[in-house]
mmCIF file of C-alpha atoms and ligand atoms in Angstrom:
data_model
loop_
_atom_site.group_PDB
_atom_site.id
_atom_site.type_symbol
_atom_site.label_atom_id
_atom_site.label_comp_id
_atom_site.label_asym_id
_atom_site.label_seq_id
_atom_site.Cartn_x
_atom_site.Cartn_y
_atom_site.Cartn_z
ATOM 1 C CA UNK J 28 -33.622 38.424 -118.421
ATOM 2 C CA UNK J 29 -30.911 38.132 -115.373
ATOM 3 C CA UNK J 30 -31.960 35.423 -112.687
ATOM 4 C CA UNK J 31 -33.249 36.879 -109.463
ATOM 5 C CA UNK J 32 -30.938 35.585 -106.438
ATOM 6 C CA UNK J 33 -31.361 36.956 -102.971
ATOM 7 C CA UNK J 34 -29.171 36.644 -99.704
ATOM 8 C CA UNK J 35 -31.945 36.131 -96.930
ATOM 9 C CA UNK J 36 -30.668 37.114 -93.166
ATOM 10 C CA UNK J 37 -32.375 35.600 -90.036
ATOM 11 C CA UNK J 38 -31.509 36.383 -86.513
ATOM 12 C CA UNK J 39 -35.092 37.196 -84.759
ATOM 13 C CA UNK J 40 -34.458 34.279 -82.036
ATOM 14 C CA UNK J 41 -31.577 32.038 -81.105
ATOM 15 C CA UNK J 42 -30.483 30.962 -84.805
ATOM 16 C CA UNK J 43 -28.040 33.116 -86.870
ATOM 17 C CA UNK J 44 -28.756 32.120 -90.407
ATOM 18 C CA UNK J 45 -27.964 33.137 -93.931
ATOM 19 C CA UNK J 46 -29.064 31.631 -97.069
ATOM 20 C CA UNK J 47 -28.856 32.149 -100.962
ATOM 21 C CA UNK J 48 -32.133 31.391 -103.028
ATOM 22 C CA UNK J 49 -32.919 31.882 -106.570
ATOM 23 C CA UNK J 50 -36.086 33.148 -108.373
ATOM 24 C CA UNK J 51 -36.630 29.736 -109.539
ATOM 25 C CA UNK J 52 -36.961 28.379 -106.058
ATOM 26 C CA UNK J 53 -33.649 26.768 -105.892
ATOM 27 C CA UNK J 54 -31.718 26.847 -102.390
ATOM 28 C CA UNK J 55 -27.932 27.453 -103.307
ATOM 29 C CA UNK J 56 -26.676 27.368 -99.814
ATOM 30 C CA UNK J 57 -28.516 27.735 -96.169
ATOM 31 C CA UNK J 58 -26.143 28.236 -93.065
ATOM 32 C CA UNK J 59 -27.713 28.115 -89.570
ATOM 33 C CA UNK J 60 -25.559 28.527 -86.416
ATOM 34 C CA UNK J 61 -27.584 27.621 -83.503
ATOM 35 C CA UNK J 62 -26.930 29.308 -79.964
ATOM 36 C CA UNK J 63 -28.694 26.577 -77.828
ATOM 37 C CA UNK J 64 -25.689 25.756 -75.957
ATOM 38 C CA UNK J 65 -25.282 29.390 -74.935
ATOM 39 C CA UNK J 66 -28.931 29.749 -73.529
ATOM 40 C CA UNK J 67 -28.694 26.165 -72.105
ATOM 41 C CA UNK J 68 -27.996 27.123 -68.499
ATOM 42 C CA UNK J 69 -30.881 29.527 -68.296
ATOM 43 C CA UNK J 70 -34.122 27.555 -69.147
ATOM 44 C CA UNK J 71 -34.884 29.821 -71.951
ATOM 45 C CA UNK J 72 -33.275 32.185 -74.626
ATOM 46 C CA UNK J 73 -31.640 35.213 -72.743
ATOM 47 C CA UNK J 74 -32.172 38.358 -75.174
ATOM 48 C CA UNK J 75 -28.800 40.204 -74.325
ATOM 49 C CA UNK J 76 -26.738 36.962 -74.795
ATOM 50 C CA UNK J 77 -28.613 36.305 -78.231
ATOM 51 C CA UNK J 78 -28.169 39.859 -79.445
ATOM 52 C CA UNK J 79 -24.372 39.588 -78.834
ATOM 53 C CA UNK J 80 -24.020 36.314 -80.445
ATOM 54 C CA UNK J 81 -25.715 37.305 -83.584
ATOM 55 C CA UNK J 82 -23.630 40.511 -83.771
ATOM 56 C CA UNK J 83 -20.581 38.381 -83.587
ATOM 57 C CA UNK J 84 -21.578 35.494 -85.996
ATOM 58 C CA UNK J 85 -23.752 37.096 -88.736
ATOM 59 C CA UNK J 86 -20.609 38.530 -91.179
ATOM 60 C CA UNK J 87 -19.338 34.873 -90.597
ATOM 61 C CA UNK J 88 -22.581 33.012 -91.618
ATOM 62 C CA UNK J 89 -23.227 35.456 -94.566
ATOM 63 C CA UNK J 90 -19.772 34.702 -95.965
ATOM 64 C CA UNK J 91 -19.953 31.172 -95.527
ATOM 65 C CA UNK J 92 -23.640 31.260 -97.110
ATOM 66 C CA UNK J 93 -22.217 32.863 -100.326
ATOM 67 C CA UNK J 94 -19.080 30.874 -100.414
ATOM 68 C CA UNK J 95 -21.145 27.631 -100.140
ATOM 69 C CA UNK J 96 -23.520 29.173 -103.114
ATOM 70 C CA UNK J 97 -20.328 29.791 -105.041
ATOM 71 C CA UNK J 98 -21.185 33.414 -105.265
ATOM 72 C CA UNK J 99 -19.981 36.885 -104.725
ATOM 73 C CA UNK J 100 -22.086 39.997 -103.779
ATOM 74 C CA UNK J 101 -21.780 41.229 -107.322
ATOM 75 C CA UNK J 102 -24.136 38.064 -108.362
ATOM 76 C CA UNK J 103 -27.023 38.904 -106.002
ATOM 77 C CA UNK J 104 -30.248 40.732 -106.961
ATOM 78 C CA UNK J 105 -31.195 41.922 -103.545
ATOM 79 C CA UNK J 106 -30.625 41.421 -99.839
ATOM 80 C CA UNK J 107 -33.697 40.309 -97.784
ATOM 81 C CA UNK J 108 -33.564 40.245 -93.862
ATOM 82 C CA UNK J 109 -36.067 39.599 -90.844
ATOM 83 C CA UNK J 110 -37.257 42.930 -89.575
ATOM 84 C CA UNK J 111 -39.429 41.393 -87.009
ATOM 85 C CA UNK J 112 -41.034 40.043 -84.890
ATOM 86 C CA UNK J 113 -38.637 38.709 -82.389
ATOM 87 C CA UNK J 114 -35.900 39.524 -80.007
ATOM 88 C CA UNK J 115 -35.172 43.414 -80.575
ATOM 89 C CA UNK J 116 -31.579 43.132 -80.087
ATOM 90 C CA UNK J 117 -31.144 40.012 -82.457
ATOM 91 C CA UNK J 118 -33.561 41.647 -84.949
ATOM 92 C CA UNK J 119 -31.563 44.761 -84.938
ATOM 93 C CA UNK J 120 -28.228 42.911 -85.471
ATOM 94 C CA UNK J 121 -29.566 41.188 -88.489
ATOM 95 C CA UNK J 122 -31.345 44.680 -90.071
ATOM 96 C CA UNK J 123 -27.918 46.518 -89.321
ATOM 97 C CA UNK J 124 -25.960 43.783 -90.992
ATOM 98 C CA UNK J 125 -28.359 43.907 -94.173
ATOM 99 C CA UNK J 126 -28.183 47.663 -94.172
ATOM 100 C CA UNK J 127 -24.462 47.665 -94.340
ATOM 101 C CA UNK J 128 -24.159 45.248 -97.010
ATOM 102 C CA UNK J 129 -26.895 47.132 -99.076
ATOM 103 C CA UNK J 130 -25.182 50.250 -98.431
ATOM 104 C CA UNK J 131 -21.758 49.131 -99.573
ATOM 105 C CA UNK J 132 -22.901 47.351 -102.729
ATOM 106 C CA UNK J 133 -26.032 49.510 -103.569
ATOM 107 C CA UNK J 134 -28.210 46.347 -103.647
ATOM 108 C CA UNK J 135 -32.084 46.712 -103.100
ATOM 109 C CA UNK J 136 -32.941 45.904 -99.379
ATOM 110 C CA UNK J 137 -36.283 44.164 -98.570
ATOM 111 C CA UNK J 138 -37.496 43.930 -95.206
ATOM 112 C CA UNK J 139 -39.296 40.628 -94.265
ATOM 113 C CA UNK J 140 -41.745 39.742 -91.531
ATOM 114 C CA UNK J 141 -40.143 36.384 -90.018
ATOM 115 C CA UNK J 142 -43.763 34.984 -89.737
ATOM 116 C CA UNK J 143 -44.146 35.426 -93.478
ATOM 117 C CA UNK J 144 -41.005 33.594 -94.003
ATOM 118 C CA UNK J 145 -42.417 30.386 -92.447
ATOM 119 C CA UNK J 146 -45.791 31.200 -93.885
ATOM 120 C CA UNK J 147 -44.655 31.509 -97.411
ATOM 121 C CA UNK J 148 -42.297 28.426 -97.106
ATOM 122 C CA UNK J 149 -44.536 25.968 -98.864
ATOM 123 C CA UNK J 150 -44.041 27.842 -101.964
ATOM 124 C CA UNK J 151 -40.452 27.738 -102.001
ATOM 125 C CA UNK J 152 -40.317 23.946 -101.179
ATOM 126 C CA UNK J 153 -43.310 22.864 -103.206
ATOM 127 C CA UNK J 154 -44.307 25.540 -105.573
ATOM 128 C CA UNK J 155 -47.707 25.755 -104.459
ATOM 129 C CA UNK J 156 -50.473 28.153 -105.491
ATOM 130 C CA UNK J 157 -52.336 30.910 -103.469
ATOM 131 C CA UNK J 158 -54.726 30.441 -101.334
ATOM 132 C CA UNK J 159 -53.802 27.909 -98.613
ATOM 133 C CA UNK J 160 -53.937 27.341 -95.064
ATOM 134 C CA UNK J 161 -50.740 27.360 -92.818
ATOM 135 C CA UNK J 162 -50.529 26.129 -89.219
ATOM 136 C CA UNK J 163 -47.278 27.225 -87.642
ATOM 137 C CA UNK J 164 -46.712 25.282 -84.461
ATOM 138 C CA UNK J 165 -43.257 25.851 -82.920
ATOM 139 C CA UNK J 166 -41.806 26.704 -79.599
ATOM 140 C CA UNK J 167 -42.728 30.387 -80.019
ATOM 141 C CA UNK J 168 -45.498 30.405 -82.634
ATOM 142 C CA UNK J 169 -48.881 28.956 -82.955
ATOM 143 C CA UNK J 170 -51.516 30.387 -85.500
ATOM 144 C CA UNK J 171 -53.620 29.251 -88.279
ATOM 145 C CA UNK J 172 -53.262 31.667 -91.233
ATOM 146 C CA UNK J 173 -54.926 31.896 -94.665
ATOM 147 C CA UNK J 174 -52.454 32.766 -97.011
ATOM 148 C CA UNK J 175 -53.601 34.736 -100.081
ATOM 149 C CA UNK J 176 -50.386 36.457 -101.418
ATOM 150 C CA UNK J 177 -47.095 37.346 -100.029
ATOM 151 C CA UNK J 178 -48.438 40.224 -98.222
ATOM 152 C CA UNK J 179 -52.072 38.981 -97.612
ATOM 153 C CA UNK J 180 -52.455 37.004 -94.677
ATOM 154 C CA UNK J 181 -55.765 36.301 -92.325
ATOM 155 C CA UNK J 182 -55.315 34.952 -88.889
ATOM 156 C CA UNK J 183 -57.923 32.237 -88.437
ATOM 157 C CA UNK J 184 -57.103 31.627 -84.896
ATOM 158 C CA UNK J 185 -54.050 30.995 -82.686
ATOM 159 C CA UNK J 186 -53.095 30.216 -79.139
ATOM 160 C CA UNK J 187 -54.184 32.498 -76.346
ATOM 161 C CA UNK J 188 -51.276 31.349 -74.061
ATOM 162 C CA UNK J 189 -48.492 28.833 -74.551
ATOM 163 C CA UNK J 190 -47.392 27.794 -77.894
ATOM 164 C CA UNK J 191 -47.430 23.836 -78.211
ATOM 165 C CA UNK J 192 -43.583 23.340 -78.218
ATOM 166 C CA UNK J 193 -43.645 25.240 -75.219
ATOM 167 C CA UNK J 194 -46.065 22.941 -73.700
ATOM 168 C CA UNK J 195 -44.170 20.046 -74.806
ATOM 169 C CA UNK J 196 -40.956 21.372 -73.276
ATOM 170 C CA UNK J 197 -42.797 22.300 -69.744
ATOM 171 C CA UNK J 198 -44.302 18.767 -69.736
ATOM 172 C CA UNK J 199 -40.666 17.315 -70.391
ATOM 173 C CA UNK J 200 -39.250 19.362 -67.670
ATOM 174 C CA UNK J 201 -42.202 18.181 -65.235
ATOM 175 C CA UNK J 202 -41.475 14.377 -66.051
ATOM 176 C CA UNK J 203 -37.367 15.059 -65.688
ATOM 177 C CA UNK J 204 -37.036 14.554 -69.318
ATOM 178 C CA UNK J 205 -34.103 16.677 -71.388
ATOM 179 C CA UNK J 206 -34.646 19.633 -73.418
ATOM 180 C CA UNK J 207 -35.972 20.617 -75.846
ATOM 181 C CA UNK J 208 -38.621 18.315 -74.592
ATOM 182 C CA UNK J 209 -40.772 17.475 -77.903
ATOM 183 C CA UNK J 210 -38.665 14.432 -79.437
ATOM 184 C CA UNK J 211 -38.388 13.053 -75.734
ATOM 185 C CA UNK J 212 -42.140 13.316 -75.053
ATOM 186 C CA UNK J 213 -43.035 11.876 -78.190
ATOM 187 C CA UNK J 214 -40.497 8.709 -77.432
ATOM 188 C CA UNK J 215 -42.010 8.075 -74.374
ATOM 189 C CA UNK J 216 -45.421 8.634 -75.773
ATOM 190 C CA UNK J 217 -44.974 5.817 -77.932
ATOM 191 C CA UNK J 218 -44.612 3.040 -75.409
ATOM 192 C CA UNK J 219 -47.408 4.634 -73.317
ATOM 193 C CA UNK J 220 -51.390 4.213 -73.156
ATOM 194 C CA UNK J 221 -52.910 7.563 -74.082
ATOM 195 C CA UNK J 222 -56.329 6.515 -72.473
ATOM 196 C CA UNK J 223 -55.234 5.774 -68.881
ATOM 197 C CA UNK J 224 -54.904 9.387 -67.514
ATOM 198 C CA UNK J 225 -57.666 11.653 -68.623
ATOM 199 C CA UNK J 226 -56.685 15.222 -69.649
ATOM 200 C CA UNK J 227 -58.782 18.181 -70.860
ATOM 201 C CA UNK J 228 -59.243 19.257 -74.515
ATOM 202 C CA UNK J 229 -58.851 23.064 -73.835
ATOM 203 C CA UNK J 230 -61.168 25.427 -75.852
ATOM 204 C CA UNK J 231 -62.831 22.494 -78.153
ATOM 205 C CA UNK J 232 -66.027 23.556 -76.408
ATOM 206 C CA UNK J 233 -65.822 26.869 -77.764
ATOM 207 C CA UNK J 234 -66.263 27.926 -81.473
ATOM 208 C CA UNK J 235 -63.540 29.097 -83.708
ATOM 209 C CA UNK J 236 -59.895 28.194 -84.346
ATOM 210 C CA UNK J 237 -58.178 29.817 -80.877
ATOM 211 C CA UNK J 238 -56.391 27.416 -78.941
ATOM 212 C CA UNK J 239 -54.970 27.107 -75.365
ATOM 213 C CA UNK J 240 -51.939 24.884 -74.147
ATOM 214 C CA UNK J 241 -51.298 26.228 -70.678
ATOM 215 C CA UNK J 242 -53.755 24.520 -68.775
ATOM 216 C CA UNK J 243 -53.085 21.258 -70.282
ATOM 217 C CA UNK J 244 -49.523 21.501 -68.863
ATOM 218 C CA UNK J 245 -51.057 22.439 -65.426
ATOM 219 C CA UNK J 246 -53.421 19.377 -65.792
ATOM 220 C CA UNK J 247 -50.200 17.162 -66.534
ATOM 221 C CA UNK J 248 -48.590 18.422 -63.290
ATOM 222 C CA UNK J 249 -51.798 17.607 -61.186
ATOM 223 C CA UNK J 250 -51.989 14.078 -62.590
ATOM 224 C CA UNK J 251 -48.253 13.563 -61.828
ATOM 225 C CA UNK J 252 -48.582 14.748 -58.451
ATOM 226 C CA UNK J 253 -51.858 12.654 -57.707
ATOM 227 C CA UNK J 254 -49.989 9.480 -58.963
ATOM 228 C CA UNK J 255 -47.074 10.442 -56.717
ATOM 229 C CA UNK J 256 -49.079 10.954 -53.649
ATOM 230 C CA UNK J 257 -51.273 7.707 -54.366
ATOM 231 C CA UNK J 258 -48.103 5.491 -55.240
ATOM 232 C CA UNK J 259 -45.374 6.960 -53.173
ATOM 233 C CA UNK J 260 -43.654 7.975 -56.506
ATOM 234 C CA UNK J 261 -43.829 7.831 -60.485
ATOM 235 C CA UNK J 262 -43.234 4.636 -62.241
ATOM 236 C CA UNK J 263 -41.484 4.348 -65.711
ATOM 237 C CA UNK J 264 -45.114 3.402 -67.257
ATOM 238 C CA UNK J 265 -46.551 6.292 -65.405
ATOM 239 C CA UNK J 266 -44.255 8.642 -67.057
ATOM 240 C CA UNK J 267 -45.003 6.893 -70.609
ATOM 241 C CA UNK J 268 -48.934 7.354 -69.941
ATOM 242 C CA UNK J 269 -48.753 10.822 -68.977
ATOM 243 C CA UNK J 270 -46.727 11.686 -72.116
ATOM 244 C CA UNK J 271 -49.065 9.667 -74.196
ATOM 245 C CA UNK J 272 -52.021 11.441 -73.016
ATOM 246 C CA UNK J 273 -50.704 14.665 -73.179
ATOM 247 C CA UNK J 274 -49.579 14.266 -76.622
ATOM 248 C CA UNK J 275 -52.986 12.677 -77.574
ATOM 249 C CA UNK J 276 -54.609 15.887 -76.190
ATOM 250 C CA UNK J 277 -52.210 18.260 -78.262
ATOM 251 C CA UNK J 278 -52.928 16.215 -81.182
ATOM 252 C CA UNK J 279 -56.775 16.251 -80.794
ATOM 253 C CA UNK J 280 -56.807 20.083 -80.306
ATOM 254 C CA UNK J 281 -54.630 20.984 -83.139
ATOM 255 C CA UNK J 282 -56.692 18.412 -85.482
ATOM 256 C CA UNK J 283 -59.960 19.645 -84.494
ATOM 257 C CA UNK J 284 -58.946 23.260 -84.814
ATOM 258 C CA UNK J 285 -57.300 22.353 -88.102
ATOM 259 C CA UNK J 286 -60.555 20.728 -89.196
ATOM 260 C CA UNK J 287 -62.564 24.228 -88.431
ATOM 261 C CA UNK J 288 -59.818 26.241 -90.163
ATOM 262 C CA UNK J 289 -60.528 24.336 -93.277
ATOM 263 C CA UNK J 290 -64.011 24.451 -92.818
ATOM 264 C CA UNK J 291 -63.921 28.467 -92.581
ATOM 265 C CA UNK J 292 -61.588 28.697 -95.428
ATOM 266 C CA UNK J 293 -61.790 26.019 -97.885
ATOM 267 C CA UNK J 294 -58.365 25.493 -99.588
ATOM 268 C CA UNK J 295 -56.432 22.908 -101.539
ATOM 269 C CA UNK J 296 -53.415 22.601 -99.146
ATOM 270 C CA UNK J 297 -53.151 22.363 -95.535
ATOM 271 C CA UNK J 298 -49.315 23.360 -94.498
ATOM 272 C CA UNK J 299 -47.613 23.023 -91.412
ATOM 273 C CA UNK J 300 -44.278 24.414 -90.208
ATOM 274 C CA UNK J 301 -42.293 24.919 -86.946
ATOM 275 C CA UNK J 302 -40.696 22.013 -84.634
ATOM 276 C CA UNK J 303 -43.851 20.511 -83.506
ATOM 277 C CA UNK J 304 -44.570 19.473 -87.060
ATOM 278 C CA UNK J 305 -41.845 16.867 -86.573
ATOM 279 C CA UNK J 306 -44.041 14.966 -84.188
ATOM 280 C CA UNK J 307 -45.411 11.786 -85.976
ATOM 281 C CA UNK J 308 -48.601 11.342 -84.233
ATOM 282 C CA UNK J 309 -49.656 15.036 -84.723
ATOM 283 C CA UNK J 310 -48.616 14.900 -88.165
ATOM 284 C CA UNK J 311 -50.498 11.814 -88.906
ATOM 285 C CA UNK J 312 -53.839 13.424 -87.372
ATOM 286 C CA UNK J 313 -53.365 16.583 -89.516
ATOM 287 C CA UNK J 314 -53.036 14.663 -92.512
ATOM 288 C CA UNK J 315 -56.088 12.894 -91.971
ATOM 289 C CA UNK J 316 -57.990 16.026 -91.340
ATOM 290 C CA UNK J 317 -56.608 17.460 -94.509
ATOM 291 C CA UNK J 318 -57.715 14.330 -96.376
ATOM 292 C CA UNK J 319 -61.121 14.260 -95.090
ATOM 293 C CA UNK J 320 -61.429 17.972 -96.151
ATOM 294 C CA UNK J 321 -60.094 17.078 -99.758
ATOM 295 C CA UNK J 322 -57.045 19.098 -99.337
ATOM 296 C CA UNK J 323 -53.021 18.261 -99.624
ATOM 297 C CA UNK J 324 -51.253 18.155 -96.810
ATOM 298 C CA UNK J 325 -47.897 19.693 -96.880
ATOM 299 C CA UNK J 326 -44.877 19.520 -94.375
ATOM 300 C CA UNK J 327 -41.712 20.923 -95.578
ATOM 301 C CA UNK J 328 -38.503 19.378 -94.537
ATOM 302 C CA UNK J 329 -37.878 20.046 -91.283
ATOM 303 C CA UNK J 330 -34.519 21.988 -91.797
ATOM 304 C CA UNK J 331 -36.859 24.546 -93.776
ATOM 305 C CA UNK J 332 -39.884 24.261 -91.007
ATOM 306 C CA UNK J 333 -37.541 25.767 -88.375
ATOM 307 C CA UNK J 334 -35.764 29.208 -88.366
ATOM 308 C CA UNK J 335 -33.631 29.454 -91.441
ATOM 309 C CA UNK J 336 -32.383 31.883 -93.902
ATOM 310 C CA UNK J 337 -33.759 30.426 -97.149
ATOM 311 C CA UNK J 338 -37.506 31.332 -95.898
ATOM 312 C CA UNK J 339 -36.295 34.966 -95.430
ATOM 313 C CA UNK J 340 -34.495 34.929 -98.733
ATOM 314 C CA UNK J 341 -37.763 33.588 -100.649
ATOM 315 C CA UNK J 342 -40.150 35.876 -98.912
ATOM 316 C CA UNK J 343 -37.805 38.696 -99.575
ATOM 317 C CA UNK J 344 -37.760 37.672 -103.567
ATOM 318 C CA UNK J 345 -41.909 37.540 -103.320
ATOM 319 C CA UNK J 346 -41.965 41.014 -101.805
ATOM 320 C CA UNK J 347 -39.349 42.295 -104.539
ATOM 321 C CA UNK J 348 -41.459 40.875 -107.100
ATOM 322 C CA UNK J 349 -44.410 42.773 -105.848
ATOM 323 C CA UNK J 350 -42.418 46.018 -106.162
ATOM 324 C CA UNK J 351 -41.492 46.157 -102.558
ATOM 325 C CA UNK J 352 -38.238 48.054 -101.411
ATOM 326 C CA UNK J 353 -36.994 49.258 -98.177
ATOM 327 C CA UNK J 354 -34.272 51.594 -97.539
ATOM 328 C CA UNK J 355 -31.898 52.948 -94.751
ATOM 329 C CA UNK J 356 -34.934 54.013 -92.759
ATOM 330 C CA UNK J 357 -35.716 50.250 -92.188
ATOM 331 C CA UNK J 358 -36.338 49.567 -88.690
ATOM 332 C CA UNK J 359 -36.596 46.410 -86.248
ATOM 333 C CA UNK J 360 -40.104 45.566 -85.101
ATOM 334 C CA UNK J 361 -40.092 43.630 -81.986
ATOM 335 C CA UNK J 362 -43.918 43.076 -82.880
ATOM 336 C CA UNK J 363 -45.426 42.727 -86.300
ATOM 337 C CA UNK J 364 -48.581 40.857 -86.470
ATOM 338 C CA UNK J 365 -48.851 39.494 -90.005
ATOM 339 C CA UNK J 366 -52.587 40.063 -90.142
ATOM 340 C CA UNK J 367 -52.797 43.913 -89.262
ATOM 341 C CA UNK J 368 -56.685 43.646 -88.927
ATOM 342 C CA UNK J 369 -56.595 40.829 -86.364
ATOM 343 C CA UNK J 370 -57.005 41.523 -82.638
ATOM 344 C CA UNK J 371 -53.587 41.279 -80.895
ATOM 345 C CA UNK J 372 -53.213 37.589 -79.434
ATOM 346 C CA UNK J 373 -52.621 37.255 -75.507
ATOM 347 C CA UNK J 374 -49.162 35.665 -74.349
ATOM 348 C CA UNK J 375 -46.111 35.833 -75.948
ATOM 349 C CA UNK J 376 -44.315 32.461 -75.381
ATOM 350 C CA UNK J 377 -41.078 32.023 -73.784
ATOM 351 C CA UNK J 378 -38.999 32.713 -76.769
ATOM 352 C CA UNK J 379 -40.378 36.601 -76.554
ATOM 353 C CA UNK J 380 -43.184 38.241 -78.248
ATOM 354 C CA UNK J 381 -43.668 36.872 -81.465
ATOM 355 C CA UNK J 382 -46.562 38.370 -83.102
HETATM 356 O O1 KG4 I 19 -39.369 25.686 -84.710
HETATM 357 P P1 KG4 I 19 -38.460 25.313 -83.828
HETATM 358 O O2 KG4 I 19 -37.489 24.602 -83.931
HETATM 359 O O3 KG4 I 19 -38.339 26.661 -82.900
HETATM 360 C C1 KG4 I 19 -39.032 27.657 -82.382
HETATM 361 O O4 KG4 I 19 -39.447 27.604 -81.636
HETATM 362 O O5 KG4 I 19 -38.588 28.850 -83.200
HETATM 363 O O6 KG4 I 19 -39.575 24.693 -82.748
HETATM 364 C C2 KG4 I 19 -39.003 24.236 -81.390
HETATM 365 C C3 KG4 I 19 -39.964 23.375 -80.643
HETATM 366 C C4 KG4 I 19 -39.581 22.985 -79.142
HETATM 367 O O7 KG4 I 19 -40.307 23.347 -78.457
HETATM 368 C C5 KG4 I 19 -39.599 21.333 -79.304
HETATM 369 O O8 KG4 I 19 -39.909 21.018 -78.065
HETATM 370 C C6 KG4 I 19 -40.458 21.260 -80.401
HETATM 371 O O9 KG4 I 19 -40.632 22.076 -81.143
HETATM 372 N N1 KG4 I 19 -40.562 20.055 -80.887
HETATM 373 C C7 KG4 I 19 -41.277 19.063 -80.875
HETATM 374 C C8 KG4 I 19 -40.759 17.645 -81.767
HETATM 375 N N2 KG4 I 19 -39.568 18.230 -82.088
HETATM 376 C C9 KG4 I 19 -39.297 19.497 -81.613
HETATM 377 N N3 KG4 I 19 -42.729 18.963 -80.448
HETATM 378 C C10 KG4 I 19 -43.312 17.708 -80.328
HETATM 379 N N4 KG4 I 19 -42.815 16.651 -81.132
HETATM 380 C C11 KG4 I 19 -41.480 16.631 -81.364
HETATM 381 N N5 KG4 I 19 -40.993 15.513 -82.205
HETATM 382 ZN ZN1 ZN I 20 -39.629 30.958 -86.232
#
């Protein structure tokens, strides 16, 4: 039997990525070309700029991925591409590129849901079995998924407004810290007192696994303004305490909602993906929840937690093995919920509609 080797293409947000992955979970190459510099002046991703940059870079990134893997197109079994959800122009650029390669080579084409790419990553990195619970926490995503198969996802809950990474970024902005704010807020928080400034734990009083982070950010704004009004300014210690209080609130909410997700759906693994999973205290809180529920805690390496082509290649392999094939009618979908049966989530996040 010949080996399964897939090229994966990702262009749904602000990273142009391509990777070559084998059916036995080896990542032969993974190239990510970030666009952060192009969007830096605008305070968020500009869809038109992103789409143009993807169109310009896709061929180069694909070429580099093949070169680094030491393979030609003739060695591939198939091509997987993110077909949504995400910023429509970027997704279209990726889908067109993948269709072009498929048409030119005759290779099978498999359209992949970007969120499925994230959600299936622990199977690529650690070879875990279904079912498991996945918490996606990034600048654009925030949801709990029970994963039962390559195409079988149940959304247990999600944010009704901002994603946690977005809240970290906005809090950083309020406190004049650089963007992306998460790592800076974490560093400040390390030297702060989480108990001095009381902040809410939104939606903990309501049953279920839905979350809200927008009010928390507003509470930080109010606390900051009160401190400024009372003291005539904000001291370095105030900033550290505000960061510590905010981070503790996010960690508490994610931990309690994770506890509920595991109670609703007892599984052997709690996995996490997305940039916010890089946060030490949040990771520690989730690890603790998993241990108490008798589950293993799994956080893939950060370069595979954030947007990349390897997760798309892997999700493509899983779908391909199920017999899934797309053709030239494959279209880009800006919205594509993983759990087709779940009610749509409110809000869409600063990086565009994600689910
Ligand atoms: O997954 P990601 O790289 O991109 C997408 O959102 O798709 O996540 C980026 C987000 C940003 O909002 C960033 O501030 C946040 O993850 N982040 C963190 C940390 N590192 C990155 N948030 C909290 N603590 C961190 N250490
Ligand atoms: Zn993503």
